[in-house]
Coordinates of C-alpha atoms in Angstrom, one line a residue:
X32 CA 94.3 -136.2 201.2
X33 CA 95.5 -133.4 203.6
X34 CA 98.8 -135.3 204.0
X35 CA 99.1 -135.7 200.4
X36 CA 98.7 -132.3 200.1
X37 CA 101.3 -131.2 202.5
X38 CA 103.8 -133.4 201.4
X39 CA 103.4 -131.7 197.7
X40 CA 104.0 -128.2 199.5
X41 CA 106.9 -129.7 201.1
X42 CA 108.7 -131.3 197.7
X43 CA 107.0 -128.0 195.5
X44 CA 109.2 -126.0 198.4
X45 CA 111.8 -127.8 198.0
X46 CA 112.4 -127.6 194.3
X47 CA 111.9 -123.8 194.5
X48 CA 114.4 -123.6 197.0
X49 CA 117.0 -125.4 194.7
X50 CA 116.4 -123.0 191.6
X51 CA 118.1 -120.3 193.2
X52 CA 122.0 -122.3 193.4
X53 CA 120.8 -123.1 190.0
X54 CA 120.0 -119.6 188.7
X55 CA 123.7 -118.6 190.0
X56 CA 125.5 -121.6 188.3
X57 CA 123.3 -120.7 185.3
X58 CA 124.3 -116.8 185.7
X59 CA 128.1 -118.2 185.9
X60 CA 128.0 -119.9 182.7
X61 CA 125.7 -118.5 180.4
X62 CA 127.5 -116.5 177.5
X63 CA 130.6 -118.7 178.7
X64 CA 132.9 -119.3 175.9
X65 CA 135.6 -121.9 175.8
X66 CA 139.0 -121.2 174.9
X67 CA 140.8 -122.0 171.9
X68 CA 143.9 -123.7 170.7
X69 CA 145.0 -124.5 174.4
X70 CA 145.4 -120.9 175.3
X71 CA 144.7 -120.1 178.9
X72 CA 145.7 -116.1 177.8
X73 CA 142.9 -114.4 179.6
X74 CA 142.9 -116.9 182.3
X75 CA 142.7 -115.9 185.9
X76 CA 142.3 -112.0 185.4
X77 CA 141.0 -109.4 186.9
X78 CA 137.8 -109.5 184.9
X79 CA 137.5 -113.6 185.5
X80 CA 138.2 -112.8 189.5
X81 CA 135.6 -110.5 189.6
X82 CA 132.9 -112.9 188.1
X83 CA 134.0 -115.7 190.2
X84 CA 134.0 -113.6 193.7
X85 CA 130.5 -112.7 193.0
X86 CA 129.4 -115.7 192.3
X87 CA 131.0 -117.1 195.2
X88 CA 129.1 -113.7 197.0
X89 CA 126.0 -115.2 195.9
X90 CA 126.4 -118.6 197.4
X91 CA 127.8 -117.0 200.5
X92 CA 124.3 -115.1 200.8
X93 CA 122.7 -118.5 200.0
X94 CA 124.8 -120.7 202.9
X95 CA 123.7 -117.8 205.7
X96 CA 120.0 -118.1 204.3
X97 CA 119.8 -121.8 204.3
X98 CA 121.7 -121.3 208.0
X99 CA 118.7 -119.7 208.8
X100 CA 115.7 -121.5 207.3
X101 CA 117.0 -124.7 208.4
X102 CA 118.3 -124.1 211.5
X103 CA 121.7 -124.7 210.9
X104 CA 120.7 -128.1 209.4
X105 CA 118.3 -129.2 212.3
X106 CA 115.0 -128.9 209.7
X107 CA 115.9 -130.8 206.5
X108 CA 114.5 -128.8 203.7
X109 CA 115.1 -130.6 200.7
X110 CA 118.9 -131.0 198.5
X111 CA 119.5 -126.9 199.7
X112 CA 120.4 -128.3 203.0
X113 CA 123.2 -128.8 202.0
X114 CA 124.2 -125.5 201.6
X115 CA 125.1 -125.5 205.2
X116 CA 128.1 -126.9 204.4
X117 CA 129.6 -125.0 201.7
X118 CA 129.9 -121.4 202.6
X119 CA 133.7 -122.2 203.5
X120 CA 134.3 -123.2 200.3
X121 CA 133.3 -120.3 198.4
X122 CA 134.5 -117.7 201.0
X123 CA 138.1 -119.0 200.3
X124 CA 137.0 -118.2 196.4
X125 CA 137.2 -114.6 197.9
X126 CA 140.7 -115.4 199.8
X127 CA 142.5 -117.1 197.3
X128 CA 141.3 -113.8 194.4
X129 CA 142.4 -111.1 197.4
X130 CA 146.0 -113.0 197.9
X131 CA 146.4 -113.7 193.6
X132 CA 145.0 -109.8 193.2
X133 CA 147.8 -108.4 195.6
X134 CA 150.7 -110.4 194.2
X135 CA 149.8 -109.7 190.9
X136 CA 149.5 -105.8 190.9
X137 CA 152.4 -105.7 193.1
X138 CA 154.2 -107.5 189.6
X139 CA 152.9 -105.6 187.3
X140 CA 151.9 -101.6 188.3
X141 CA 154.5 -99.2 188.7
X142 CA 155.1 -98.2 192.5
X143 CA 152.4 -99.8 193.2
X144 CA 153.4 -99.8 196.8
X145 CA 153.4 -96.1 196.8
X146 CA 149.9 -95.1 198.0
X147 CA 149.0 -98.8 199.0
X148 CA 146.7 -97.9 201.9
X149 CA 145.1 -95.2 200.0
X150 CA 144.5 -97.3 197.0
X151 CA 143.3 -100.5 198.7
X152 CA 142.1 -100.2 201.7
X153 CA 139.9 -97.2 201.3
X154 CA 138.0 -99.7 198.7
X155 CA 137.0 -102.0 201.3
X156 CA 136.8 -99.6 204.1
X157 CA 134.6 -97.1 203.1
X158 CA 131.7 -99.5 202.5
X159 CA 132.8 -101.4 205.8
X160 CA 132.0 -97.9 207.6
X161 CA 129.1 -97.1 206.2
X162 CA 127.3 -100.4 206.7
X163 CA 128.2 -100.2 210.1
X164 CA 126.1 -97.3 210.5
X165 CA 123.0 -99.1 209.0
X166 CA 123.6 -101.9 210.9
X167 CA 123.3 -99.5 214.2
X168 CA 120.1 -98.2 213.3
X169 CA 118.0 -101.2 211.6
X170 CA 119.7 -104.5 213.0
X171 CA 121.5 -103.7 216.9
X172 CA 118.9 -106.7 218.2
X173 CA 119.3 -104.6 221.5
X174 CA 123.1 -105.0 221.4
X175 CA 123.8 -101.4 222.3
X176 CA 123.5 -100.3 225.4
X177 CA 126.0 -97.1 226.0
X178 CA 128.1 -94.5 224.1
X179 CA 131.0 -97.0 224.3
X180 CA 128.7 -99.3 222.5
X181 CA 127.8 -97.2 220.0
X182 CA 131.4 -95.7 219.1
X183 CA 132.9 -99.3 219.0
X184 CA 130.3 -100.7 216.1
X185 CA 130.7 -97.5 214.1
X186 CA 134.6 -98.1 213.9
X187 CA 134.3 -101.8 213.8
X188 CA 136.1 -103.1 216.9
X189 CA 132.8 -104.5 217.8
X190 CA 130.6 -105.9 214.7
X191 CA 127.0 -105.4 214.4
X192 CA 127.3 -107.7 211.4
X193 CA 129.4 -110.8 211.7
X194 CA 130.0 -111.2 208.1
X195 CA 132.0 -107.7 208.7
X196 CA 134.4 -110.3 210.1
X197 CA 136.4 -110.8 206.4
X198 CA 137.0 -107.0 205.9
X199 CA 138.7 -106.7 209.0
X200 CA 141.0 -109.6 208.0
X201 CA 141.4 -108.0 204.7
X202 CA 142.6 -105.1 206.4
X203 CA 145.4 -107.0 208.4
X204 CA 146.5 -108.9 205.4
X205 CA 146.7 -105.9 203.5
X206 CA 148.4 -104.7 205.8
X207 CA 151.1 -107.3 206.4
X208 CA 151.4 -107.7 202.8
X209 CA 152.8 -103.7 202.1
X210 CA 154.9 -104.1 205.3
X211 CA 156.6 -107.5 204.1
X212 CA 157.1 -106.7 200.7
X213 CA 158.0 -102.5 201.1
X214 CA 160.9 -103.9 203.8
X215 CA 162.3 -106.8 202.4
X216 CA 165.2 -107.5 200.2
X217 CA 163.4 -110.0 198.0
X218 CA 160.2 -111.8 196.8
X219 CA 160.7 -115.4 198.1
X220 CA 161.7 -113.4 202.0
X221 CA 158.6 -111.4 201.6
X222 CA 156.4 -114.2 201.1
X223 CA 157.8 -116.1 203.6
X224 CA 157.3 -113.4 206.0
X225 CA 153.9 -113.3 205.0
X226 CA 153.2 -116.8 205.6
X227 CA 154.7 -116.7 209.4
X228 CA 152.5 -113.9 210.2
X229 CA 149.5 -115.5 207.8
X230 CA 149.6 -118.9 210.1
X231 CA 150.3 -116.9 213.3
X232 CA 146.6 -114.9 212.5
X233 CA 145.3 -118.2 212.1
X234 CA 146.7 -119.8 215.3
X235 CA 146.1 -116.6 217.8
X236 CA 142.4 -117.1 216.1
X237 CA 141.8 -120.5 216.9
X238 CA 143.5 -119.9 220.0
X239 CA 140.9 -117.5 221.1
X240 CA 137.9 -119.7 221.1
X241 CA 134.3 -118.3 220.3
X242 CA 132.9 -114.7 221.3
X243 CA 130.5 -115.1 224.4
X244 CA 130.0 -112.1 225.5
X245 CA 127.1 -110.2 225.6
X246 CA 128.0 -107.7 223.0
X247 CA 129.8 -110.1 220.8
X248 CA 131.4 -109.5 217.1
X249 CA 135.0 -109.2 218.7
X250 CA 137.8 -109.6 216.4
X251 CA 139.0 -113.1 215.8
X252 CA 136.5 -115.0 217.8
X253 CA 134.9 -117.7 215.9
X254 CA 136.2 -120.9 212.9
X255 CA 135.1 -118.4 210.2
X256 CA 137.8 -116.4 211.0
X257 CA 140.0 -118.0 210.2
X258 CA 139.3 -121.5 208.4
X259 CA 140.0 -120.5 204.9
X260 CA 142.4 -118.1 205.5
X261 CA 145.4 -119.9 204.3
X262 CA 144.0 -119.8 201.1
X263 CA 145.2 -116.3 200.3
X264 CA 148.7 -117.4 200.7
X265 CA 147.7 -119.7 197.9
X266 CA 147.0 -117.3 195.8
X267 CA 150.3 -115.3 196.4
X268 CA 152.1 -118.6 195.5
X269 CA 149.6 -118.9 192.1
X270 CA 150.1 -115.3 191.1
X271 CA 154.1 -116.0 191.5
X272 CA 154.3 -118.5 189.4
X273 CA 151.2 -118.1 187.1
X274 CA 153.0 -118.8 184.0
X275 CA 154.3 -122.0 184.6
X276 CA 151.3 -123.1 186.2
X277 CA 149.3 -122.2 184.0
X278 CA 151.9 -124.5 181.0
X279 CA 151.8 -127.6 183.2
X280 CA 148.1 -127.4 183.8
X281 CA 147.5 -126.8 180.2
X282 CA 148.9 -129.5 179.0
X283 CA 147.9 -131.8 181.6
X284 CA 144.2 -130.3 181.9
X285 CA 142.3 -133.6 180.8
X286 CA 143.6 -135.6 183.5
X287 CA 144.4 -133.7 185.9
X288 CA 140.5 -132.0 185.9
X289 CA 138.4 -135.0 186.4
X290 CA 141.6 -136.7 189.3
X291 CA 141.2 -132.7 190.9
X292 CA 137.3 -133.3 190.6
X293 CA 136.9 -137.0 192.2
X294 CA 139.7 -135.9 194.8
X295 CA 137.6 -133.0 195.8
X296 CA 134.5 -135.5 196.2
X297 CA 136.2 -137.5 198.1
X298 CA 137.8 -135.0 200.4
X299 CA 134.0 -133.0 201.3
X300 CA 133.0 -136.8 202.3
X301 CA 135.9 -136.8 204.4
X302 CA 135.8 -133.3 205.7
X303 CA 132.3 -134.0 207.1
X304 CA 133.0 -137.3 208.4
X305 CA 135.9 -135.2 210.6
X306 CA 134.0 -132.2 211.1
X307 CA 131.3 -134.2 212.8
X308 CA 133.8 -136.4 214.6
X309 CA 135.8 -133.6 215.9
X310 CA 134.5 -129.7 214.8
X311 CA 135.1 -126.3 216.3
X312 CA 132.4 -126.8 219.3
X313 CA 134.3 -129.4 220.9
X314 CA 134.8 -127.4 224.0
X315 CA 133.8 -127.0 227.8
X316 CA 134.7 -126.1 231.0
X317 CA 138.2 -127.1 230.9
X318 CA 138.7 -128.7 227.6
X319 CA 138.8 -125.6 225.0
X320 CA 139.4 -128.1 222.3
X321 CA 142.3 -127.1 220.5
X322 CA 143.2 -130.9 219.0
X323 CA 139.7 -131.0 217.2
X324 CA 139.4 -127.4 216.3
X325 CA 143.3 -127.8 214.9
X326 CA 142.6 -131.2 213.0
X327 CA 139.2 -129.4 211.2
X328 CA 140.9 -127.3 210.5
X329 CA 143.7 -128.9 208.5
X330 CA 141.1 -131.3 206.8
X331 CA 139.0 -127.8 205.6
X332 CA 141.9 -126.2 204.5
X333 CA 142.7 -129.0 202.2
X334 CA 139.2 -128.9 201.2
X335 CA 139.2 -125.2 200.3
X336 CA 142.6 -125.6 198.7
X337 CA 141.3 -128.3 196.3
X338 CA 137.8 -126.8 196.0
X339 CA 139.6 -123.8 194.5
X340 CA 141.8 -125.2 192.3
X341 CA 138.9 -127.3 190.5
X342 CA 137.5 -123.4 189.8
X343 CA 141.0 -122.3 188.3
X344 CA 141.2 -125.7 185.9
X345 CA 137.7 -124.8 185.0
X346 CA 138.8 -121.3 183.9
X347 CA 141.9 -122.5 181.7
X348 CA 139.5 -124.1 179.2
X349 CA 136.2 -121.6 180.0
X350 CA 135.9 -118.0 179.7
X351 CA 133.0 -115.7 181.4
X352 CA 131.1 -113.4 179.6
X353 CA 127.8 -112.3 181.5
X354 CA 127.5 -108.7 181.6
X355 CA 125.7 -108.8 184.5
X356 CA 128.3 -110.9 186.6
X357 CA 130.5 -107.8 185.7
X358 CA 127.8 -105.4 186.8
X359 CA 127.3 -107.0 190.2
X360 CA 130.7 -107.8 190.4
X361 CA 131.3 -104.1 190.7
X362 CA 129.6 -103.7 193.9
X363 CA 130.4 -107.6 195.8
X364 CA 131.9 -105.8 198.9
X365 CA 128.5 -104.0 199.3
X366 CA 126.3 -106.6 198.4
X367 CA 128.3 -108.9 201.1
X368 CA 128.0 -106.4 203.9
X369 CA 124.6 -105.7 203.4
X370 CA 122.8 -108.6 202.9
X371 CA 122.4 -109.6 206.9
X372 CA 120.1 -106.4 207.8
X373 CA 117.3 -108.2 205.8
X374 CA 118.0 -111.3 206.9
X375 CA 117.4 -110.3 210.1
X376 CA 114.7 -107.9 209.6
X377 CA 112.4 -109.7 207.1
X378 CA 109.8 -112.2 209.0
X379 CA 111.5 -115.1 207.9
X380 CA 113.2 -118.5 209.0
X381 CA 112.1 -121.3 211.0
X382 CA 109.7 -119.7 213.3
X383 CA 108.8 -117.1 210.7
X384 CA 105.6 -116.1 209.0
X385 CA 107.3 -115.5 205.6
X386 CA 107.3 -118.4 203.3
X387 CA 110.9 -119.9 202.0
X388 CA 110.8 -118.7 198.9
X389 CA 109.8 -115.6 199.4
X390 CA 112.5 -115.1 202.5
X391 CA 115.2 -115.7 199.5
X392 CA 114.0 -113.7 197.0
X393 CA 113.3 -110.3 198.9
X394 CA 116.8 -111.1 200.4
X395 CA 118.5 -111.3 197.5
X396 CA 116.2 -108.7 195.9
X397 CA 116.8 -105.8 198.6
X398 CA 120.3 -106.7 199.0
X399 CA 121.3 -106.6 195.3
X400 CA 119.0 -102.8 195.2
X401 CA 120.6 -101.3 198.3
X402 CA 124.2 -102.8 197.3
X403 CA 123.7 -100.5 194.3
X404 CA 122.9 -97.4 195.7
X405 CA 125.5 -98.1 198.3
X406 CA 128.1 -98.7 195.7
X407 CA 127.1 -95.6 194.4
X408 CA 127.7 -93.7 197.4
X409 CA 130.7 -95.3 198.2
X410 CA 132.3 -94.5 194.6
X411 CA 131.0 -91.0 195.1
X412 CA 133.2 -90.5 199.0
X413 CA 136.0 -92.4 197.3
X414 CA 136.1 -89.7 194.5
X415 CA 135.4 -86.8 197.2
X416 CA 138.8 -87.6 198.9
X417 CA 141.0 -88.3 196.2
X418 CA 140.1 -85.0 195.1
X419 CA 140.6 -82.8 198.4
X420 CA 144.3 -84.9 198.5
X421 CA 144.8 -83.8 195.5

């Protein structure tokens, strides 16, 4: 009877554990409307982004809290396992919406160059900073030891929080994008320019191996750098040519959706069967394991590429609506940072005393009250210095 018992706690866990990717897929889609008469106006906007990058936040949050209740996969606990495996996918969500954003202002705001850095990057900076700061005082795990420490993870060359990792990229995309397009004499020169130094990120990156120092969170150490990057020159190319896209995929939507859907399938089977054959961690003393580390990463590219595009035919013909995706969408940079201080301070995990469930939900919980406030804050510095510029 005991065994009977625990085994019901196990599969009761389990089913629990699978109702929160359902909640988000159900937040996604509830008030969805389809579109009409073929008309993919609306498609793709700022407003759609937004909805999609939070939910894509969401299951970001989910993949590092499955990471951690299953050990990175080691303790099978149940069909949320296999979220594992998927944060790649929607972290390019995030690439592919920052590269389509760019592109698309850059088309269609006056001068928008003109105050770039000021504009953009103190949106994404400001919350960066003050994270960093929380992440000093509740979640160092001993990792400062001097003054040099302590100066290093306020600015950020040093991260307390490893998911800090995709603001610094940000940054040097950013950053690369105003330089190639403020100092070229065309589009298709700019872009190409941005691809050479896109795919030279990406190869200095994987290049560089993983951080094992003592401090660790040094800048472009680790695959999660830099194995969905590419997918922000993707969306440069689909903001480009959105119109035409958008005509051909229109017309084309009711094949081409289910041959984009069974291809994506297909290519996750295939992306695991290389990632386990070759990976990242393919390294010693020696051997740093460039060939595998290069061919993953090709496969997952494809993978994000495809995964991606299956969430852009979805939008032609579907249109989100939930006010509350637009409210939490307002505040997705915070609620990414912040998320990892109670993952790593709430008693939860493998060897922790907090059950499963209840490790999500106060995650999620905390994280979506403190993004909040620190949205608020941020808004509120953001507002202070336009105003003393003024």
């Amino acid at each position: 009877m005991a065994g009977r018992s625990g085994f019901g706690e196990k599969r009761m866990s389990e089913f629990l554990l699978m109702l929160f990717p359902i909640s988000f897929f159900i937040l996604l889609f509830a008030e969805a409307s389809s579109r009409r008469n073929g008309s993919a106006q609306g498609a793709w906007s700022v407003e759609q982004g937004k909805a999609l990058q939070i939910f894509a936040a969401l299951m970001v949050i989910l993949h590092h809290m499955v990471q951690t209740i299953t050990n990175y996969g080691g303790v099978n606990k149940g069909p949320v396992t296999l979220w594992n495996h998927f944060g790649i996918l929607f972290t390019a969500v995030f690439f592919f919406f920052s590269g389509f954003g760019l592109f698309k202002s850059y088309k269609t705001k006056e001068r928008y160059l003109d105050g770039f850095f000021r504009k953009r990057l103190l949106t994404v900076l400001i919350p960066f900073l003050l994270t960093n700061i929380i992440y000093i005082l509740f979640a160092s795990e001993g990792r400062i030891s001097g003054p040099v420490d302590v100066i290093t993870s306020l600015t950020g060359f040093t991260l307390m929080n490893n998911n800090a990792w995709f603001v610094v990229e940000l940054i040097f995309l950013y950053a690369a994008f105003y330089v190639c397009f403020k100092w070229s004499r065309s589009e298709r020169a700019a872009i190409g320019k941005l691809a050479i130094f896109t795919l030279l990120l990406v190869t200095v990156a994987l290049l560089l191996g993983h951080d094992k120092s003592k401090v660790g969170g040094h800048w472009f150490m680790g695959e999660w750098w830099y194995n969905s990057t590419l997918v922000f020159l993707m969306g440069i190319l689909f903001a480009k040519y959105e119109e035409r896209l958008k005509h051909f995929l229109v017309r084309r939507w009711k094949v081409i959706f289910p041959l984009a859907l069974i291809l994506t399938i297909g290519w996750y089977l295939f992306e695991q069967f290389i990632e386990g054959k070759f990976g990242y961690y393919r390294e010693w003393n020696g051997h740093p394991g460039y060939p595998e580390k290069a061919v993953t990463l090709l496969v997952q590219t494809v993978l994000c590429a495809l995964f991606v595009f299956v969430l852009l035919l979805l939008n032609l013909v579907i249109e989100f609506h939930n006010p509350v995706l637009g409210f939490l969408g307002g505040m997705s940079y915070e609620i990414f940072l912040i998320h990892e201080v109670f993952r790593r301070c709430l008693p939860g995990g493998v060897n922790g005393r907090m059950a499963d469930v209840w490790y999500l939900a106060l995650t999620y919980i905390l994280t979506i009250l403190c993004g909040w406030i620190l949205s608020l804050a941020d808004r509120w510095l953001l507002r202070l210095l336009q105003k003393k510029r003024r």
